[in-house]
Coordinates of C-alpha atoms in Angstrom, one line a residue:
Chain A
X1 CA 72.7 92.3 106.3
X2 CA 73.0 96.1 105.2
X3 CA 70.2 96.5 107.8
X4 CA 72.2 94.7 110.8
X5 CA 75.4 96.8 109.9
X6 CA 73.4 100.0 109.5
X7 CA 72.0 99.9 113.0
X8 CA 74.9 98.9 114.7
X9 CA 76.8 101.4 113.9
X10 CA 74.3 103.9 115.0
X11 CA 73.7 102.0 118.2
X12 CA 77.4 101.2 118.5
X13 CA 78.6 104.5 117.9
X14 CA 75.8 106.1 120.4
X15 CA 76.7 103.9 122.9
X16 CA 80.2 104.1 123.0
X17 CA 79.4 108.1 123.5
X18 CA 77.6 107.7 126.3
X19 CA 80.3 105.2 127.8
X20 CA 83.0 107.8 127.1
X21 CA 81.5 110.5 128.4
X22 CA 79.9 109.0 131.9
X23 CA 83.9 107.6 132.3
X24 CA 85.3 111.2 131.1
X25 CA 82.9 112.5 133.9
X26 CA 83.6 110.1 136.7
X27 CA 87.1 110.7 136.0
X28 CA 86.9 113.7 135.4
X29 CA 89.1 113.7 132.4
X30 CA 89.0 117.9 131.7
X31 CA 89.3 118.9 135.3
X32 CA 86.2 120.6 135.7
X33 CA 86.2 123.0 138.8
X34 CA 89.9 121.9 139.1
X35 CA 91.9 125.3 139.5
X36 CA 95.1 125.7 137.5
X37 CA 98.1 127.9 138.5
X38 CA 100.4 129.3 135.9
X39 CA 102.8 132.3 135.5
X40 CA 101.0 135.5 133.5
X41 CA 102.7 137.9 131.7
X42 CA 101.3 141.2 130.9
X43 CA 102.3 142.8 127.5
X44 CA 99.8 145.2 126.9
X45 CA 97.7 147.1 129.6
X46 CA 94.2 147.4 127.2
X47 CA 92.5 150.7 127.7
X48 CA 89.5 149.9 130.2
X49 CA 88.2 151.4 133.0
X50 CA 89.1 148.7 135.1
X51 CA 92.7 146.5 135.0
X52 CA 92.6 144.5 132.1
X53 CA 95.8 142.8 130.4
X54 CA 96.7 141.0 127.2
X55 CA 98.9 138.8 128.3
X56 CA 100.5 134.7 128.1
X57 CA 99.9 132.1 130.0
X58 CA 103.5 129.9 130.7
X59 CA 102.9 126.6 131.9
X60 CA 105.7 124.0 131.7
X61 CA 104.3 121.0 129.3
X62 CA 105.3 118.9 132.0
X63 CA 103.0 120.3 134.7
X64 CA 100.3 120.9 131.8
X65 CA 100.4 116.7 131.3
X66 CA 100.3 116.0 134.9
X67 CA 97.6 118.0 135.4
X68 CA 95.5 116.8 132.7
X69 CA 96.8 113.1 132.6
X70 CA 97.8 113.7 129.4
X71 CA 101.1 111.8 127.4
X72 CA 103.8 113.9 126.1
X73 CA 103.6 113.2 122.8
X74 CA 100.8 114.8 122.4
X75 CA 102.5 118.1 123.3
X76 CA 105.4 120.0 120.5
X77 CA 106.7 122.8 122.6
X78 CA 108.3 122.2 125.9
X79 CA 107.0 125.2 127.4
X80 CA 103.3 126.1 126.7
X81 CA 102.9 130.3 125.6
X82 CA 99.4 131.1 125.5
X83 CA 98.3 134.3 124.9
X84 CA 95.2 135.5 126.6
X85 CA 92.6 138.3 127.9
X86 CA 92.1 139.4 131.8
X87 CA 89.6 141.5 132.0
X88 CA 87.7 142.3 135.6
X89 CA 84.1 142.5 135.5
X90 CA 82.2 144.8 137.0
X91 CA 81.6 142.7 140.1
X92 CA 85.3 142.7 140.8
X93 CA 85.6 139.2 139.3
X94 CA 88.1 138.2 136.9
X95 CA 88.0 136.4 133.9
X96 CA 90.8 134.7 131.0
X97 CA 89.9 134.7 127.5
X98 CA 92.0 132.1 125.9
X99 CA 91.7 132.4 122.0
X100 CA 92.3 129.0 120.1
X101 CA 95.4 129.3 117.6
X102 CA 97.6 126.7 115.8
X103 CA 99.9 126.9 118.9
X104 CA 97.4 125.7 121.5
X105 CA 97.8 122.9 122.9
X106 CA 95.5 120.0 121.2
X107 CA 94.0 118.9 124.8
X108 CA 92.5 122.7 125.1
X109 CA 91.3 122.9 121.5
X110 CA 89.5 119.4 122.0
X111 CA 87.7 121.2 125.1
X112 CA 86.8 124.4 123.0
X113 CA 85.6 122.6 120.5
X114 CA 83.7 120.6 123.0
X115 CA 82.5 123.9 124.7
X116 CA 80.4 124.6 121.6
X117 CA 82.5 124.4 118.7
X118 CA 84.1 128.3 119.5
X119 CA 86.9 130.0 119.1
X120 CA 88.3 130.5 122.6
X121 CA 88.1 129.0 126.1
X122 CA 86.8 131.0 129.3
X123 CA 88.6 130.9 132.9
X124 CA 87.1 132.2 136.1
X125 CA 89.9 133.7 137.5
X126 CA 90.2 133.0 141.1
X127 CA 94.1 135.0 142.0
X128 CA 96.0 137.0 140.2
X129 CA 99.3 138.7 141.0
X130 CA 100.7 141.1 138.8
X131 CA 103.8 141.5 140.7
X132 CA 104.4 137.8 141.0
X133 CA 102.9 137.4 137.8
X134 CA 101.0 134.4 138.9
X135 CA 97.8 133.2 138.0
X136 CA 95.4 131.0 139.7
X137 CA 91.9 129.9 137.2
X138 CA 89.3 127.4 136.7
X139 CA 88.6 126.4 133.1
X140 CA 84.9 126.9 132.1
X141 CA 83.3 123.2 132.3
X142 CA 83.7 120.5 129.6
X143 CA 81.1 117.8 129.7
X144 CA 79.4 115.1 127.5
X145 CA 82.1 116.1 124.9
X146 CA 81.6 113.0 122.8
X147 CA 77.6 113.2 122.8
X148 CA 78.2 116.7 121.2
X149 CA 80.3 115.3 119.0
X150 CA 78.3 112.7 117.5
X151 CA 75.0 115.0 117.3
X152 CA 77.4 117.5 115.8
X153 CA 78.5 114.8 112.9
X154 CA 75.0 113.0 112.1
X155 CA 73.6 116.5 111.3
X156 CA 77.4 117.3 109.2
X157 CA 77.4 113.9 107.6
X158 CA 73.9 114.3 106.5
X159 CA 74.1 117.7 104.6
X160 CA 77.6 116.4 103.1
X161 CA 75.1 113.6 101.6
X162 CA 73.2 116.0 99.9
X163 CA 75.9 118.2 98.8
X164 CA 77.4 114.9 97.0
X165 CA 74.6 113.5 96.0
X166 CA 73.7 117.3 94.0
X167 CA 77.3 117.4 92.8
X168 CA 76.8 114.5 90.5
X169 CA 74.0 116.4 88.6
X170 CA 76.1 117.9 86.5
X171 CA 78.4 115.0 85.3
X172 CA 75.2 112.5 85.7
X173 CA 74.2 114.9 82.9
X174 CA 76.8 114.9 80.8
X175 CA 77.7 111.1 80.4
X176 CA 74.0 109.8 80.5
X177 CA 73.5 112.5 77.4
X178 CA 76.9 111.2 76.1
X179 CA 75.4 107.9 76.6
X180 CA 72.1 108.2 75.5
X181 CA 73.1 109.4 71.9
X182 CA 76.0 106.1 71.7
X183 CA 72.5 104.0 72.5
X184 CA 70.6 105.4 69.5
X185 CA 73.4 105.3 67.3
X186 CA 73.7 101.6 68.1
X187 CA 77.5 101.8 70.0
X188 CA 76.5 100.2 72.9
X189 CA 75.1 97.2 71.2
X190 CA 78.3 97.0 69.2
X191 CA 80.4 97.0 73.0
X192 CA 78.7 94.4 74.1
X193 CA 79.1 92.2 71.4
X194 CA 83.0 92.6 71.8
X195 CA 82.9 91.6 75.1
X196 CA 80.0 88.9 75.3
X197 CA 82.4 86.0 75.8
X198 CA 83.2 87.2 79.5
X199 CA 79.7 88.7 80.4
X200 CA 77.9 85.9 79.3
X201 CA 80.1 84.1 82.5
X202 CA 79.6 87.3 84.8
X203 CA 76.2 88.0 84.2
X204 CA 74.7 84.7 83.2
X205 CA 70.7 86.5 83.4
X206 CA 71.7 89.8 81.3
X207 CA 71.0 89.0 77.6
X208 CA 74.3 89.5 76.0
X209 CA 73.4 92.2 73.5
X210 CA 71.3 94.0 76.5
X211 CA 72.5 98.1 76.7
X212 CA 73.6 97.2 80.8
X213 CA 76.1 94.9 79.3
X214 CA 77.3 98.3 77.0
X215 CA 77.3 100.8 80.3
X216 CA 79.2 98.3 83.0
X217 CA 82.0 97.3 80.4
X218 CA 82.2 101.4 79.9
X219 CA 82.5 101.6 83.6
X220 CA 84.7 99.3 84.8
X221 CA 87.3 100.8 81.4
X222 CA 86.8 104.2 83.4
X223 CA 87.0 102.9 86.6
X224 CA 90.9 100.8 85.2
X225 CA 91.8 104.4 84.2
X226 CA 91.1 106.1 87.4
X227 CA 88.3 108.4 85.4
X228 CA 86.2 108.8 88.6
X229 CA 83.7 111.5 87.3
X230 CA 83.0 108.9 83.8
X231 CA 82.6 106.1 86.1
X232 CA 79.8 106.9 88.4
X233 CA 77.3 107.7 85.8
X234 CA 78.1 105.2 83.8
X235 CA 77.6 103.0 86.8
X236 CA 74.4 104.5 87.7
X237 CA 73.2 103.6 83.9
X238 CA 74.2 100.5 84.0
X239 CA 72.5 99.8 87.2
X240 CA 69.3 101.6 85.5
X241 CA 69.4 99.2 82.4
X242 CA 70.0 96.1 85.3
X243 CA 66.8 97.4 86.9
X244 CA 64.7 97.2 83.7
X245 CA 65.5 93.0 83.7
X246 CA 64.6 93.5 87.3
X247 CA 61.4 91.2 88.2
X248 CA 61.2 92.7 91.6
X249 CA 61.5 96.3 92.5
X250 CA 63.3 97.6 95.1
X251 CA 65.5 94.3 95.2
X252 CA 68.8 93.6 94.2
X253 CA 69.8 91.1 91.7
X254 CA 72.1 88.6 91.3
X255 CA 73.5 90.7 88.1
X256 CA 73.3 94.2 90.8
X257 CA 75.0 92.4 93.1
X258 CA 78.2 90.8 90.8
X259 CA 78.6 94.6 89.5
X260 CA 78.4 96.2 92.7
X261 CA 81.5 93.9 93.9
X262 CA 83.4 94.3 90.9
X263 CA 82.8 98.2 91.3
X264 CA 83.7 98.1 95.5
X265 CA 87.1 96.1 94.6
X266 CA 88.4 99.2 92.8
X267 CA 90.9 97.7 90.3
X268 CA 92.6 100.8 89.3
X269 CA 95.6 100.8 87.1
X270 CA 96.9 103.6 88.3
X271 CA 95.5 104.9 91.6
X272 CA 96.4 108.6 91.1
X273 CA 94.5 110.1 94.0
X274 CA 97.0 107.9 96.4
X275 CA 100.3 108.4 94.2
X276 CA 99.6 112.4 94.1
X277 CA 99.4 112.2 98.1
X278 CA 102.6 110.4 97.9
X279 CA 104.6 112.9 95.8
X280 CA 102.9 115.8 97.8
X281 CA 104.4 113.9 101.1
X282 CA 108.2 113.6 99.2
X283 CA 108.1 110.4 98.4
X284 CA 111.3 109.2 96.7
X285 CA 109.2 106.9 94.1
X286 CA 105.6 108.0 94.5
X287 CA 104.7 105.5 91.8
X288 CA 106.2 102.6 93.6
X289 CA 102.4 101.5 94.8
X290 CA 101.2 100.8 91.6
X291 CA 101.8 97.4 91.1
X292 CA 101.2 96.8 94.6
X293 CA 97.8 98.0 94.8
X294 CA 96.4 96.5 90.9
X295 CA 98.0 92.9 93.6
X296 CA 95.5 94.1 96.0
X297 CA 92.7 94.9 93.8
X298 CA 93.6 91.5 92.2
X299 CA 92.6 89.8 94.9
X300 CA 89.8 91.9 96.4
X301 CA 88.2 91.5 93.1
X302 CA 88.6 87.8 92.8
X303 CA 87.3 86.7 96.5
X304 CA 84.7 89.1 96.0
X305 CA 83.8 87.7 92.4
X306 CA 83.6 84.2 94.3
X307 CA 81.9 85.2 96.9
X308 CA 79.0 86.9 95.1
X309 CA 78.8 83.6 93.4
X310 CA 78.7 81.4 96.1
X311 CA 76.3 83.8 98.1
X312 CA 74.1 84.1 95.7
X313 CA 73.2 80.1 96.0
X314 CA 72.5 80.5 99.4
X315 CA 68.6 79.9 100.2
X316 CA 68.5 83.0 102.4
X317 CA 69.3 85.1 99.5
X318 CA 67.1 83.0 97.0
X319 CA 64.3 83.6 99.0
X320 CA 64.6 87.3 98.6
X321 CA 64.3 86.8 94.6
X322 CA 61.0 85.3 94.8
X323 CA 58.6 87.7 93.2
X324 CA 55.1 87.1 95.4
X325 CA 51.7 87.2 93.1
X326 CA 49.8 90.4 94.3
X327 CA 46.6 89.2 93.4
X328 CA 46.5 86.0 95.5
X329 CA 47.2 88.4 98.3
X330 CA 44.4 90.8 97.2
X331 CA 42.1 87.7 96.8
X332 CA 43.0 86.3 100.7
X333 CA 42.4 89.6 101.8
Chain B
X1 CA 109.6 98.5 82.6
X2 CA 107.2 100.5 85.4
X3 CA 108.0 104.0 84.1
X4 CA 107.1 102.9 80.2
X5 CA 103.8 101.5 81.4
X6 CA 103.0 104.1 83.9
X7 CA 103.4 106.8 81.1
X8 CA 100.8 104.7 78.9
X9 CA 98.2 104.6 81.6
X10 CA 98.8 108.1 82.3
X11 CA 98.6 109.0 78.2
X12 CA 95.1 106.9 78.1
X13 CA 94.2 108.7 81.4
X14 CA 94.4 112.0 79.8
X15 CA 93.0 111.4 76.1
X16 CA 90.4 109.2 76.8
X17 CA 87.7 111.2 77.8
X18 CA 88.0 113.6 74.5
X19 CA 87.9 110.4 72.6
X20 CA 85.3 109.2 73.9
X21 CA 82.7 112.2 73.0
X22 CA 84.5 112.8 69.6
X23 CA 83.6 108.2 68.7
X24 CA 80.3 108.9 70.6
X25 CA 78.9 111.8 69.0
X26 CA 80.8 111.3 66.0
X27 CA 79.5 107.6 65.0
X28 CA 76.0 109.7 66.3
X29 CA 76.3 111.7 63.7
X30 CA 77.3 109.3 60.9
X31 CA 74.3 106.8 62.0
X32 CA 72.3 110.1 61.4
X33 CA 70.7 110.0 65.0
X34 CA 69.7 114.1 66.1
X35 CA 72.7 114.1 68.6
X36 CA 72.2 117.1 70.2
X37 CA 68.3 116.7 70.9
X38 CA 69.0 113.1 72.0
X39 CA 71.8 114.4 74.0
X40 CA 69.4 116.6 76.0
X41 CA 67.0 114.0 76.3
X42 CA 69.4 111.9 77.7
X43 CA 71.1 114.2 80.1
X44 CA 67.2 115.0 81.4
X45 CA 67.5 112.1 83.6
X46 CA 71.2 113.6 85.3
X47 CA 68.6 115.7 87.7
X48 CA 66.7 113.0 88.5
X49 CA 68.8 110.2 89.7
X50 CA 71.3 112.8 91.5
X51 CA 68.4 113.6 93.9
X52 CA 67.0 109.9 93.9
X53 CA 70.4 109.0 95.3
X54 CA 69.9 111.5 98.5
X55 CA 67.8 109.7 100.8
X56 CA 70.1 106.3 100.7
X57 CA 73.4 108.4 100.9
X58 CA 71.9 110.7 104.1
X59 CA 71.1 107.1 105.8
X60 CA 74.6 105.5 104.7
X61 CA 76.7 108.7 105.4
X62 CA 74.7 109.8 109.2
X63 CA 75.3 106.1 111.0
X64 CA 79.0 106.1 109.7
X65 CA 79.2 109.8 110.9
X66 CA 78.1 109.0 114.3
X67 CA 80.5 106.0 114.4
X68 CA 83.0 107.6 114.1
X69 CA 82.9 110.7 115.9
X70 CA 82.1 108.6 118.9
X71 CA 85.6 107.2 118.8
X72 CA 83.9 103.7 118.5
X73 CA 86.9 103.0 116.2
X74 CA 89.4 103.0 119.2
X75 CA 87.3 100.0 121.0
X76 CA 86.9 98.2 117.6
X77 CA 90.6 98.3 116.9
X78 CA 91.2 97.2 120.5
X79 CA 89.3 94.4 120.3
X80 CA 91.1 93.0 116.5
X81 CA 94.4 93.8 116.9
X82 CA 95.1 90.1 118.7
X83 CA 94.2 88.6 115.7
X84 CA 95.3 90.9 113.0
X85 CA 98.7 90.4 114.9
X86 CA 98.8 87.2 114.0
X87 CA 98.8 87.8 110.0
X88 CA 101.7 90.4 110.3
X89 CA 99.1 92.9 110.0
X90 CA 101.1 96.1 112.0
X91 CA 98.9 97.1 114.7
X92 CA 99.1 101.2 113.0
X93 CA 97.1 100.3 109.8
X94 CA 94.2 98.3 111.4
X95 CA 91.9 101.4 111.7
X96 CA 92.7 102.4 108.4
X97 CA 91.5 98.8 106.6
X98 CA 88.4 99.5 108.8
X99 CA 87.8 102.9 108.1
X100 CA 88.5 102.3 103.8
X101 CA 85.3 100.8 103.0
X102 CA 83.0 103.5 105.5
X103 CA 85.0 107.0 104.3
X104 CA 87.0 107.9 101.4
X105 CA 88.2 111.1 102.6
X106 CA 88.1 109.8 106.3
X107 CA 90.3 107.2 105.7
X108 CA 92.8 109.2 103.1
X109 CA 93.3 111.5 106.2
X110 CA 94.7 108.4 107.8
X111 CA 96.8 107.3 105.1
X112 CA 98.1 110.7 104.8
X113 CA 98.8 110.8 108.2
X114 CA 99.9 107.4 108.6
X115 CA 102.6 108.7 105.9
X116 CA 103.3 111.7 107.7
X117 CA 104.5 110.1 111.2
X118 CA 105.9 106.3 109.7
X119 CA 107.7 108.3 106.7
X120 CA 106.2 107.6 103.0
X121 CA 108.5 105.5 101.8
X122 CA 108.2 103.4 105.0
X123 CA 107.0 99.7 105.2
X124 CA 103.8 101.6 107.1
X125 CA 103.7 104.0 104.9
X126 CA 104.0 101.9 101.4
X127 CA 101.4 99.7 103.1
X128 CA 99.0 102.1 104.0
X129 CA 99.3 103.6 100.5
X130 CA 98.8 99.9 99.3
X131 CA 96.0 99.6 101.2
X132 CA 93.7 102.9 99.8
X133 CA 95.1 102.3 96.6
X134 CA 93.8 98.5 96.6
X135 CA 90.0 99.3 97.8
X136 CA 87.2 101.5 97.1
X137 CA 84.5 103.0 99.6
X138 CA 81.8 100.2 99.5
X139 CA 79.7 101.3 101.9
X140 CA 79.3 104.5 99.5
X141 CA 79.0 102.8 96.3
X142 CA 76.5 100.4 97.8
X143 CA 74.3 103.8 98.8
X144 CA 75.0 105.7 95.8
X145 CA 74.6 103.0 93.0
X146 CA 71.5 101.0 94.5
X147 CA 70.1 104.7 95.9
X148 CA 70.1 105.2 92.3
X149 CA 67.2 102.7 91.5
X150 CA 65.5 102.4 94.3
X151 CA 66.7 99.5 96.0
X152 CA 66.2 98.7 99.2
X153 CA 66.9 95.1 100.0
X154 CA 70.4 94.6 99.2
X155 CA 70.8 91.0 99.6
X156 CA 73.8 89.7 99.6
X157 CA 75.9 92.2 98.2
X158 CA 77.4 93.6 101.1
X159 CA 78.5 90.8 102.8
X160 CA 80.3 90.0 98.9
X161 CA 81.6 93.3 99.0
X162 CA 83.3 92.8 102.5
X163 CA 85.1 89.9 101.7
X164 CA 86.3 91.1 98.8
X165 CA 88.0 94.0 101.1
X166 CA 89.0 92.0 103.7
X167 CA 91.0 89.8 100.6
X168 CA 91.9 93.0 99.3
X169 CA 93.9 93.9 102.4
X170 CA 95.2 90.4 102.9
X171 CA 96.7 90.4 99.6
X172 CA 97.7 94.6 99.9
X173 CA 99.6 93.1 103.5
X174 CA 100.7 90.1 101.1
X175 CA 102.5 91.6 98.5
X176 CA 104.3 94.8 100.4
X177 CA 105.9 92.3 103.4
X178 CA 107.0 90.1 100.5
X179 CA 108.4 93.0 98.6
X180 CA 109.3 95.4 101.1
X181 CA 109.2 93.2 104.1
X182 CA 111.3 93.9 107.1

């Protein structure tokens, strides 16, 4: 199934893209070529050898919307202040700088950003009346915005893989050593027995006194206490010691699988990432999720627990178990 | 009743890690094993299983990237509001029950901002908190913990792993309307 999902949203997410941007083009949706006319007020001559001006452009957020079909919600400020550069060329021609700041409005950020991922936004300037103080420009053109996008995020998404994945070296190292030294000294062994009673149900082809038994009981505990950085590489030894009872390599099984859901249901007792947000956002009882969310895990837990068990009857995933005997394959061939 | 056992969870939150080295190394060094060589030995395989996990998160992480940059979320949530409508799901959390299990920090921007505009204490806003606090990132643990050793053919794990959010946000919508309902 993992393969199915995995490819659709590549091919979904691709697609839509291309959909987006051929209707953001047919529509033209930024106004490409489309000239704008705004009021421009000089504040500062700049010291050039020909005229050149910071300045704002004023444009009433109602005109702004109109022009670009946009809703006014997406606008604060009933009048839109944007500062800006004139400078003339030395063909005569004029052009607007428009530097991106937290007051701009989000439609013209969204086109910087889809202009290259700069700073600013460029304007031929086609009039410009200092007296009248009105301006007449073109924005530079804005196309296939959301095929940037998406090339821009498979190469971001892949390096923030690697950056997690080589942030967990240092606390991988830490609790396997931890680990490692309460397997020698015979802790582990000692968990499990403890516990046995509701493994033995859980993971009916893990040997009770196995060391996996030790490292999931010691992650789901951190995982019920929210300790994040204890529970991943516990997890990842538990799943280490579950691959040693593993007949098959590179397949999952049925034990994997029944951790894996127990770890995806995330029964916290006190989900501290989501209260902190709360308190930061003035909540009046930040805590008051608490009992609302171990409900949720509750259940997320139990279908899942369920599931797993009545997946894993299913031929389909059976078949998957069946280890196949190498050397009648090498013998046919 | 809440307060007293937030305060113990919070107590066990803080302590338990300290404890936990002090029993560990200290039964270590009562059973006589070498702790600190063994330690080492141990911690060896930290390296090793950090940069095994690589090639399965780069997959996981790229495809969800791409989804979601795309603004493929919009069209999905289009085409299931209908019938999360019909469970007195609101229509303003949908993308964030889809977004839970393929981002953590995507979809704790949402919460946050779902917070933000509904108000945090809110029916939205206790729901959507409800909702992140109820799930975990499956698509990531699914990389991350079978990246880990090597396995490739999942089976039926993900599908498991589904349901159990899609419960998990049934009972997270559950709970708050019958508590906070309006």
């Amino acid at each position: 199934m993992l393969n199915y999902v995995w490819i659709s949203l590549l091919l979904i997410g691709i697609f839509t893209a291309v959909g987006r941007d051929i209707n953001d083009e047919v529509t033209n949706t930024y106004r490409n070529g489309v000239p704008v006319t705004a009021q421009f007020e000089t504040l500062k001559q700049r010291t050039s050898v020909r005229p050149a001006y910071n300045g704002e452009i004023i444009l009433s957020a109602a005109s702004f919307n109109q022009f670009y079909n946009t809703s006014a919600a997406q606008l604060q400020q009933s009048e839109i202040r944007q500062t800006a550069i004139l400078t003339t060329l030395t063909s005569g021609k004029q052009k607007l700088e428009i530097p991106i700041s937290d007051a701009t409005p989000a439609f013209w950020k969204e086109m910087a950003e889809a202009a290259g991922g700069k700073d600013k936004l460029e304007a031929d300037v086609i009039s410009f009346d200092n007296g009248k103080k009105e301006i007449i420009f073109t924005m530079e053109r804005v196309t296939f915005v959301k095929i940037k996008a998406v090339t821009k995020a498979a190469i971001e998404y892949s390096n923030t893989a690697v950056t997690i994945s080589l942030s967990l070296i240092g606390v991988m190292a830490l609790w396997l050593g931890i680990m490692k030294v309460g397997e020698a000294a015979g802790l582990l062994e000692l968990l499990t027995k403890v516990v046995a009673p509701v493994t033995r149900r859980l993971f009916p082809d893990v040997p009770p006194n196995h060391p996996a038994v030790g490292a999931m009981i010691m992650n789901i505990a951190a995982n019920m206490f929210g300790l994040n950085n204890a529970a991943t590489p516990m997890g990842l030894k538990a799943m280490e010691e579950l691959n040693k009872l593993n007949p098959k390599a590179g397949t999952a099984t049925n034990a994997m699988c029944t951790f894996l859901v127990i770890n995806t249901s995330g029964l916290t007792l006190i989900p501290a990432t989501v209260i902190a947000i709360r308190a930061g956002l003035g909540s009046a009882d930040p805590g008051i999720i608490i009992g609302t969310s171990i409900f949720g895990a509750a259940c997320a837990t139990t279908a899942g627990l369920i599931a797993v068990k009545i997946l894993q009857r299913l031929p389909r995933y059976k078949k998957e178990l069946i280890v196949e005997d190498e050397n009648a394959e090498v013998k046919n061939g | 009743m809440v307060e007293i056992f937030r305060s113990v969870i919070n107590i066990i939150s803080a302590l338990a890690i300290p404890i936990f080295i002090v029993v560990f190394l200290g039964w270590g060094l009562v059973k006589k094993v070498k702790v600190y060589e063994v330690f080492v030995e141990g911690a060896k395989d930290g390296f090793n299983t950090a940069v095994r996990i690589i090639p399965f998160l780069v997959a996981m992480l790229f495809a969800i990237g791409i989804f979601r940059a795309s603004g493929a979320m919009d069209v999905v949530v289009a085409v299931l509001s209908p019938v999360t409508n019909l469970i007195g799901m609101p229509a303003e959390v949908l993308p964030l029950g889809l977004l839970r299990p393929l981002s953590g920090s995507g979809s704790m921007g949402l919460m946050t901002e779902l917070m933000t505009t509904n108000g945090v204490d809110s029916f939205i806003g206790v729901l959507a908190s409800t909702m992140f606090g109820s799930s975990e990132t499956t698509f990531y643990i699914l990389a991350v913990y079978f990246g880990s050793v090597g396995i490739k053919t999942t089976r039926h794990a993900l599908p498991a792993g589904l349901i159990a959010d899609f419960f998990g946000m049934l009972g997270a919508v559950f709970i708050v309307r019958v508590l906070f309902g309006v």
